[in-house]
Amino acid sequence: MELMLLSRWLDAVPAFVAERTTGPVHVTFIPNASSVHTDHAWVDLDRRILRGLGYRVTDLDIESSSSGDAARALDRADAVFVSGGNVFHLLQVMRRTEFDRLLTDRVEAGLPYVGASAGACVVGTDIEPLGLLDDPSEAAGLESTTGLGWIDEVIVPHADGIVSGRAVVDDLRARYEERFTLRMLADDQALLVSGDSRSVIPS
């Protein structure tokens, strides 16, 4: 798998995409983590940044698209971008629509994946610890907090406390570090996963 897991900023995206694509780049953009919120400013910003990089960006609403349309959107893409929001809602939607399986198949086949905040968190082993950062009640009916399991860690974004506050981050670490392998990412960091290699890089 080729994964770029971002806490907040997208500065590391151009190099990641350029090393894994050729020619014009088409990005399938998945905004569903934010669909439970009225404020989509950060999602709109990410979309504008990607378009400003010269990418052709097409939204894929997995809550309203058929499985066939979703599959075709991924097949046309040079990379997929899953934006931030509520990770519990995102996981619930992925499970309910079976997009989790479709996406896993494509990423395992080599489709580069970029996840920001919730989009980064959902690929780990479990999202339970993130209940201190996101509201699990916004995903009523989610039966399991088990993540997609692409990596054997729990991504904790905004670990510098700028978004949620330092006390919340410290509480999360104290409660969960013995049960889970936590990957704490500050807003200016990203986890790059390339095959068996992992490295934290500036973002």
C-alpha positions as a Python dict, from the first residue, in 0.01 Angstrom:
ca = {
    (1, 'M'): (0, 0, 0),
    (2, 'E'): (100, 359, -66),
    (3, 'L'): (-51, 582, 204),
    (4, 'M'): (-9, 945, 304),
    (5, 'L'): (-177, 993, 642),
    (6, 'L'): (-206, 1360, 733),
    (7, 'S'): (-299, 1530, 1056),
    (8, 'R'): (-403, 1861, 899),
    (9, 'W'): (-187, 2028, 635),
    (10, 'L'): (-130, 1908, 278),
    (11, 'D'): (224, 2029, 204),
    (12, 'A'): (355, 1673, 169),
    (13, 'V'): (92, 1571, -86),
    (14, 'P'): (256, 1697, -410),
    (15, 'A'): (574, 1491, -367),
    (16, 'F'): (376, 1183, -262),
    (17, 'V'): (149, 1203, -566),
    (18, 'A'): (426, 1295, -812),
    (19, 'E'): (630, 988, -715),
    (20, 'R'): (335, 757, -776),
    (21, 'T'): (163, 899, -1084),
    (22, 'T'): (247, 1019, -1433),
    (23, 'G'): (77, 1279, -1650),
    (24, 'P'): (-234, 1471, -1546),
    (25, 'V'): (-360, 1366, -1203),
    (26, 'H'): (-724, 1285, -1131),
    (27, 'V'): (-813, 1272, -761),
    (28, 'T'): (-1132, 1114, -632),
    (29, 'F'): (-1227, 1323, -328),
    (30, 'I'): (-1442, 1168, -52),
    (31, 'P'): (-1598, 1431, 180),
    (32, 'N'): (-1833, 1210, 382),
    (33, 'A'): (-1663, 1238, 721),
    (34, 'S'): (-1794, 1595, 738),
    (35, 'S'): (-2151, 1530, 624),
    (36, 'V'): (-2276, 1535, 985),
    (37, 'H'): (-2142, 1890, 1029),
    (38, 'T'): (-2279, 2220, 903),
    (39, 'D'): (-1931, 2374, 873),
    (40, 'H'): (-1733, 2226, 584),
    (41, 'A'): (-1470, 2499, 566),
    (42, 'W'): (-1171, 2268, 615),
    (43, 'V'): (-1302, 2024, 353),
    (44, 'D'): (-1357, 2306, 105),
    (45, 'L'): (-1004, 2430, 178),
    (46, 'D'): (-851, 2087, 110),
    (47, 'R'): (-1041, 2061, -218),
    (48, 'R'): (-923, 2407, -326),
    (49, 'I'): (-563, 2324, -237),
    (50, 'L'): (-572, 2005, -443),
    (51, 'R'): (-719, 2189, -741),
    (52, 'G'): (-458, 2461, -695),
    (53, 'L'): (-192, 2191, -738),
    (54, 'G'): (-332, 2130, -1086),
    (55, 'Y'): (-519, 1810, -1006),
    (56, 'R'): (-859, 1732, -1151),
    (57, 'V'): (-1069, 1672, -840),
    (58, 'T'): (-1402, 1489, -851),
    (59, 'D'): (-1618, 1441, -544),
    (60, 'L'): (-1751, 1096, -462),
    (61, 'D'): (-2037, 1097, -211),
    (62, 'I'): (-2034, 738, -93),
    (63, 'E'): (-2361, 783, 97),
    (64, 'S'): (-2557, 853, -221),
    (65, 'S'): (-2356, 668, -487),
    (66, 'S'): (-2420, 312, -596),
    (67, 'S'): (-2145, 58, -549),
    (68, 'G'): (-2099, 50, -927),
    (69, 'D'): (-2057, 427, -948),
    (70, 'A'): (-1813, 421, -657),
    (71, 'A'): (-1609, 147, -821),
    (72, 'R'): (-1593, 338, -1149),
    (73, 'A'): (-1488, 655, -968),
    (74, 'L'): (-1198, 474, -803),
    (75, 'D'): (-1100, 302, -1127),
    (76, 'R'): (-1073, 642, -1300),
    (77, 'A'): (-863, 791, -1020),
    (78, 'D'): (-488, 832, -1001),
    (79, 'A'): (-522, 886, -625),
    (80, 'V'): (-800, 896, -366),
    (81, 'F'): (-832, 1164, -98),
    (82, 'V'): (-1049, 1109, 211),
    (83, 'S'): (-1106, 1431, 400),
    (84, 'G'): (-1160, 1509, 767),
    (85, 'G'): (-1463, 1528, 991),
    (86, 'N'): (-1605, 1270, 1230),
    (87, 'V'): (-1419, 940, 1203),
    (88, 'F'): (-1701, 743, 1365),
    (89, 'H'): (-1948, 865, 1104),
    (90, 'L'): (-1695, 798, 828),
    (91, 'L'): (-1638, 439, 941),
    (92, 'Q'): (-2012, 380, 977),
    (93, 'V'): (-2079, 501, 623),
    (94, 'M'): (-1793, 295, 481),
    (95, 'R'): (-1921, -19, 654),
    (96, 'R'): (-2288, 36, 564),
    (97, 'T'): (-2215, 95, 195),
    (98, 'E'): (-1940, -171, 183),
    (99, 'F'): (-1713, 98, 47),
    (100, 'D'): (-1454, -22, 297),
    (101, 'R'): (-1407, -342, 98),
    (102, 'L'): (-1407, -166, -237),
    (103, 'L'): (-1152, 89, -123),
    (104, 'T'): (-929, -172, 40),
    (105, 'D'): (-923, -374, -281),
    (106, 'R'): (-818, -71, -487),
    (107, 'V'): (-555, 49, -242),
    (108, 'E'): (-409, -300, -208),
    (109, 'A'): (-386, -304, -588),
    (110, 'G'): (-175, 14, -580),
    (111, 'L'): (-412, 313, -579),
    (112, 'P'): (-236, 587, -378),
    (113, 'Y'): (-437, 691, -72),
    (114, 'V'): (-428, 1027, 103),
    (115, 'G'): (-623, 1062, 426),
    (116, 'A'): (-655, 1382, 628),
    (117, 'S'): (-751, 1370, 996),
    (118, 'A'): (-1055, 1135, 1001),
    (119, 'G'): (-945, 1003, 663),
    (120, 'A'): (-613, 907, 820),
    (121, 'C'): (-762, 765, 1140),
    (122, 'V'): (-1005, 527, 972),
    (123, 'V'): (-729, 310, 822),
    (124, 'G'): (-582, 206, 1158),
    (125, 'T'): (-663, -82, 1389),
    (126, 'D'): (-935, 88, 1594),
    (127, 'I'): (-1095, 428, 1639),
    (128, 'E'): (-1211, 387, 2001),
    (129, 'P'): (-948, 624, 2145),
    (130, 'L'): (-1064, 897, 1908),
    (131, 'G'): (-1388, 925, 2102),
    (132, 'L'): (-1208, 1195, 2300),
    (133, 'L'): (-1161, 1398, 1980),
    (134, 'D'): (-1481, 1317, 1787),
    (135, 'D'): (-1836, 1251, 1907),
    (136, 'P'): (-1923, 880, 1868),
    (137, 'S'): (-2295, 961, 1902),
    (138, 'E'): (-2281, 1115, 1554),
    (139, 'A'): (-2253, 757, 1425),
    (140, 'A'): (-2551, 597, 1598),
    (141, 'G'): (-2565, 233, 1495),
    (142, 'L'): (-2192, 183, 1447),
    (143, 'E'): (-2150, -172, 1575),
    (144, 'S'): (-1772, -186, 1604),
    (145, 'T'): (-1492, 67, 1631),
    (146, 'T'): (-1250, -167, 1453),
    (147, 'G'): (-1086, 31, 1174),
    (148, 'L'): (-989, -74, 824),
    (149, 'G'): (-673, -232, 964),
    (150, 'W'): (-435, -126, 689),
    (151, 'I'): (-176, -44, 956),
    (152, 'D'): (-134, -188, 1306),
    (153, 'E'): (-151, 149, 1481),
    (154, 'V'): (-411, 404, 1589),
    (155, 'I'): (-357, 738, 1420),
    (156, 'V'): (-411, 1027, 1661),
    (157, 'P'): (-418, 1355, 1465),
    (158, 'H'): (-378, 1707, 1607),
    (159, 'A'): (-150, 1564, 1877),
    (160, 'D'): (7, 1905, 1936),
    (161, 'G'): (-322, 2010, 2095),
    (162, 'I'): (-384, 2310, 1871),
    (163, 'V'): (-727, 2182, 1762),
    (164, 'S'): (-860, 2007, 2073),
    (165, 'G'): (-636, 2135, 2350),
    (166, 'R'): (-334, 1978, 2514),
    (167, 'A'): (-529, 1832, 2809),
    (168, 'V'): (-749, 1621, 2581),
    (169, 'V'): (-449, 1480, 2397),
    (170, 'D'): (-273, 1399, 2724),
    (171, 'D'): (-587, 1231, 2857),
    (172, 'L'): (-618, 1020, 2540),
    (173, 'R'): (-259, 903, 2569),
    (174, 'A'): (-294, 818, 2938),
    (175, 'R'): (-616, 621, 2887),
    (176, 'Y'): (-522, 424, 2579),
    (177, 'E'): (-146, 387, 2538),
    (178, 'E'): (-140, 52, 2720),
    (179, 'R'): (-418, -98, 2502),
    (180, 'F'): (-328, 42, 2161),
    (181, 'T'): (-20, 141, 1965),
    (182, 'L'): (-80, 513, 1926),
    (183, 'R'): (76, 712, 1643),
    (184, 'M'): (63, 1072, 1761),
    (185, 'L'): (78, 1318, 1472),
    (186, 'A'): (110, 1692, 1516),
    (187, 'D'): (-64, 1912, 1261),
    (188, 'D'): (262, 1967, 1073),
    (189, 'Q'): (335, 1593, 1046),
    (190, 'A'): (225, 1306, 825),
    (191, 'L'): (284, 932, 830),
    (192, 'L'): (412, 801, 499),
    (193, 'V'): (349, 430, 442),
    (194, 'S'): (516, 279, 137),
    (195, 'G'): (502, -99, 132),
    (196, 'D'): (667, -215, 454),
    (197, 'S'): (831, 123, 515),
    (198, 'R'): (688, 386, 750),
    (199, 'S'): (823, 729, 827),
    (200, 'V'): (695, 1048, 986),
    (201, 'I'): (761, 1344, 760),
    (202, 'P'): (687, 1718, 769),
    (203, 'S'): (351, 1812, 624),
}
